[in-house]
């Protein structure tokens, strides 16, 4: 029988009990050379991905921080021209690092979905939550 998962293990050390702001990029569609399957390795047919990003920042002294999402948007736009990547997890790590490169971001949640991978499902997806601490 698996051990129970605590809320803190799902959220790292980010304190959702504190006031915070969430900045989100929703349903960003990008074609990327990614995947392990042989049919995903054709350079002329990149894989369509749908990316969702949430960045969380604490509100301090009643001041809501400004989070610049342009660097993340720019990175996503450049993905079509990148070298082939085998795993979505590699892309998740890159996006989380970009989110946390913004000094005011205390945590992020990144989800990447492959909607066209199998006929019998809407999508295969992976999600990563990472906190600064």
Protein backbone atom coordinates (compact mmCIF):
# COMPACT_ATOMS: atom_id res chain seq x y z
CA UNK A 1 0.00 0.00 0.00
CA UNK A 2 1.53 3.38 -1.03
CA UNK A 3 2.35 5.95 1.63
CA UNK A 4 0.04 8.92 1.92
CA UNK A 5 1.24 12.03 0.10
CA UNK A 6 1.27 15.20 2.15
CA UNK A 7 0.33 18.59 0.74
CA UNK A 8 3.83 19.87 1.49
CA UNK A 9 5.40 17.15 -0.64
CA UNK A 10 3.23 18.26 -3.56
CA UNK A 11 3.99 21.96 -3.21
CA UNK A 12 7.57 22.01 -2.00
CA UNK A 13 8.12 24.76 0.52
CA UNK A 14 5.87 27.37 -1.15
CA UNK A 15 3.42 28.70 1.43
CA UNK A 16 -0.03 28.85 -0.17
CA UNK A 17 -1.33 30.24 3.13
CA UNK A 18 0.40 33.56 2.39
CA UNK A 19 -0.99 36.15 0.00
CA UNK A 20 0.43 35.63 -3.44
CA UNK A 21 -0.17 36.54 -7.04
CA UNK A 22 -0.36 34.01 -9.86
CA UNK A 23 0.64 34.94 -13.38
CA UNK A 24 -0.34 32.38 -15.99
CA UNK A 25 0.39 31.65 -19.60
CA UNK A 26 -2.48 29.48 -20.85
CA UNK A 27 -2.70 27.00 -23.70
CA UNK A 28 0.40 28.18 -25.55
CA UNK A 29 0.63 26.03 -28.68
CA UNK A 30 4.08 25.36 -30.09
CA UNK A 31 5.51 22.83 -32.54
CA UNK A 32 8.66 21.22 -31.15
CA UNK A 33 10.98 18.43 -32.29
CA UNK A 34 10.41 16.22 -29.25
CA UNK A 35 9.61 12.61 -28.42
CA UNK A 36 10.95 9.09 -28.14
CA UNK A 37 8.72 7.36 -30.69
CA UNK A 38 10.12 6.88 -34.21
CA UNK A 39 7.29 8.92 -35.76
CA UNK A 40 8.22 11.86 -33.53
CA UNK A 41 11.76 11.99 -34.89
CA UNK A 42 11.02 13.38 -38.35
CA UNK A 43 12.48 16.93 -38.47
CA UNK A 44 9.86 18.07 -40.97
CA UNK A 45 7.03 17.04 -38.60
CA UNK A 46 7.55 18.53 -35.14
CA UNK A 47 5.20 17.54 -32.32
CA UNK A 48 2.43 19.93 -31.32
CA UNK A 49 2.62 20.79 -27.63
CA UNK A 50 0.25 22.76 -25.41
CA UNK A 51 2.06 24.52 -22.58
CA UNK A 52 0.53 25.98 -19.41
CA UNK A 53 2.62 27.92 -16.93
CA UNK A 54 1.72 29.33 -13.53
CA UNK A 55 4.18 31.58 -11.70
CA UNK A 56 3.57 32.40 -8.06
CA UNK A 57 5.01 35.35 -6.15
CA UNK A 58 4.39 36.42 -2.58
CA UNK A 59 2.67 39.71 -1.89
CA UNK A 60 4.94 41.59 0.51
CA UNK A 61 3.80 44.57 2.61
CA UNK A 62 0.64 44.77 0.51
CA UNK A 63 2.62 45.24 -2.71
CA UNK A 64 1.70 42.92 -5.57
CA UNK A 65 4.84 42.09 -7.55
CA UNK A 66 5.14 42.53 -11.31
CA UNK A 67 6.24 39.34 -13.06
CA UNK A 68 7.68 39.67 -16.56
CA UNK A 69 6.52 36.69 -18.65
CA UNK A 70 8.10 37.90 -21.92
CA UNK A 71 11.32 35.83 -21.53
CA UNK A 72 9.24 32.66 -21.19
CA UNK A 73 7.05 33.54 -24.16
CA UNK A 74 10.16 34.28 -26.23
CA UNK A 75 11.72 30.94 -25.26
CA UNK A 76 8.56 29.06 -26.23
CA UNK A 77 8.48 30.79 -29.62
CA UNK A 78 12.07 29.67 -30.28
CA UNK A 79 11.41 25.99 -29.51
CA UNK A 80 10.49 25.09 -33.10
CA UNK A 81 14.09 25.72 -34.13
CA UNK A 82 15.75 23.77 -31.32
CA UNK A 83 17.51 20.43 -31.66
CA UNK A 84 15.43 17.32 -31.08
CA UNK A 85 14.70 16.65 -27.41
CA UNK A 86 13.72 13.15 -26.30
CA UNK A 87 11.81 13.95 -23.10
CA UNK A 88 9.16 16.47 -22.11
CA UNK A 89 10.77 16.47 -18.67
CA UNK A 90 13.82 18.18 -20.18
CA UNK A 91 11.57 20.96 -21.48
CA UNK A 92 9.82 21.21 -18.10
CA UNK A 93 13.15 21.69 -16.33
CA UNK A 94 14.15 24.44 -18.78
CA UNK A 95 10.85 26.28 -18.33
CA UNK A 96 10.96 26.02 -14.54
CA UNK A 97 14.51 27.44 -14.56
CA UNK A 98 13.33 30.33 -16.75
CA UNK A 99 10.41 31.02 -14.42
CA UNK A 100 12.65 31.04 -11.35
CA UNK A 101 15.19 33.26 -13.14
CA UNK A 102 12.65 36.04 -12.57
CA UNK A 103 13.72 37.20 -9.08
CA UNK A 104 10.17 37.79 -7.83
CA UNK A 105 8.88 34.32 -8.74
CA UNK A 106 8.81 32.09 -5.66
CA UNK A 107 7.34 29.00 -7.32
CA UNK A 108 6.04 27.77 -10.64
CA UNK A 109 3.94 25.01 -12.09
CA UNK A 110 4.60 23.98 -15.68
CA UNK A 111 2.49 21.54 -17.70
CA UNK A 112 3.28 20.29 -21.18
CA UNK A 113 0.71 18.25 -23.09
CA UNK A 114 1.05 16.28 -26.31
CA UNK A 115 -2.50 16.31 -27.68
CA UNK A 116 -1.83 14.35 -30.88
CA UNK A 117 0.19 11.45 -29.49
CA UNK A 118 -2.49 8.72 -29.28
CA UNK A 119 -5.96 8.50 -30.83
CA UNK A 120 -7.69 7.10 -27.73
CA UNK A 121 -6.86 10.02 -25.42
CA UNK A 122 -7.11 13.78 -25.41
CA UNK A 123 -3.45 14.20 -24.49
CA UNK A 124 -0.47 12.85 -22.62
CA UNK A 125 0.96 15.44 -20.25
CA UNK A 126 3.55 16.02 -17.57
CA UNK A 127 3.47 18.64 -14.82
CA UNK A 128 6.28 19.97 -12.67
CA UNK A 129 5.88 22.15 -9.57
CA UNK A 130 9.08 23.80 -8.39
CA UNK A 131 9.61 26.29 -5.60
CA UNK A 132 12.61 28.54 -5.14
CA UNK A 133 13.37 27.04 -1.73
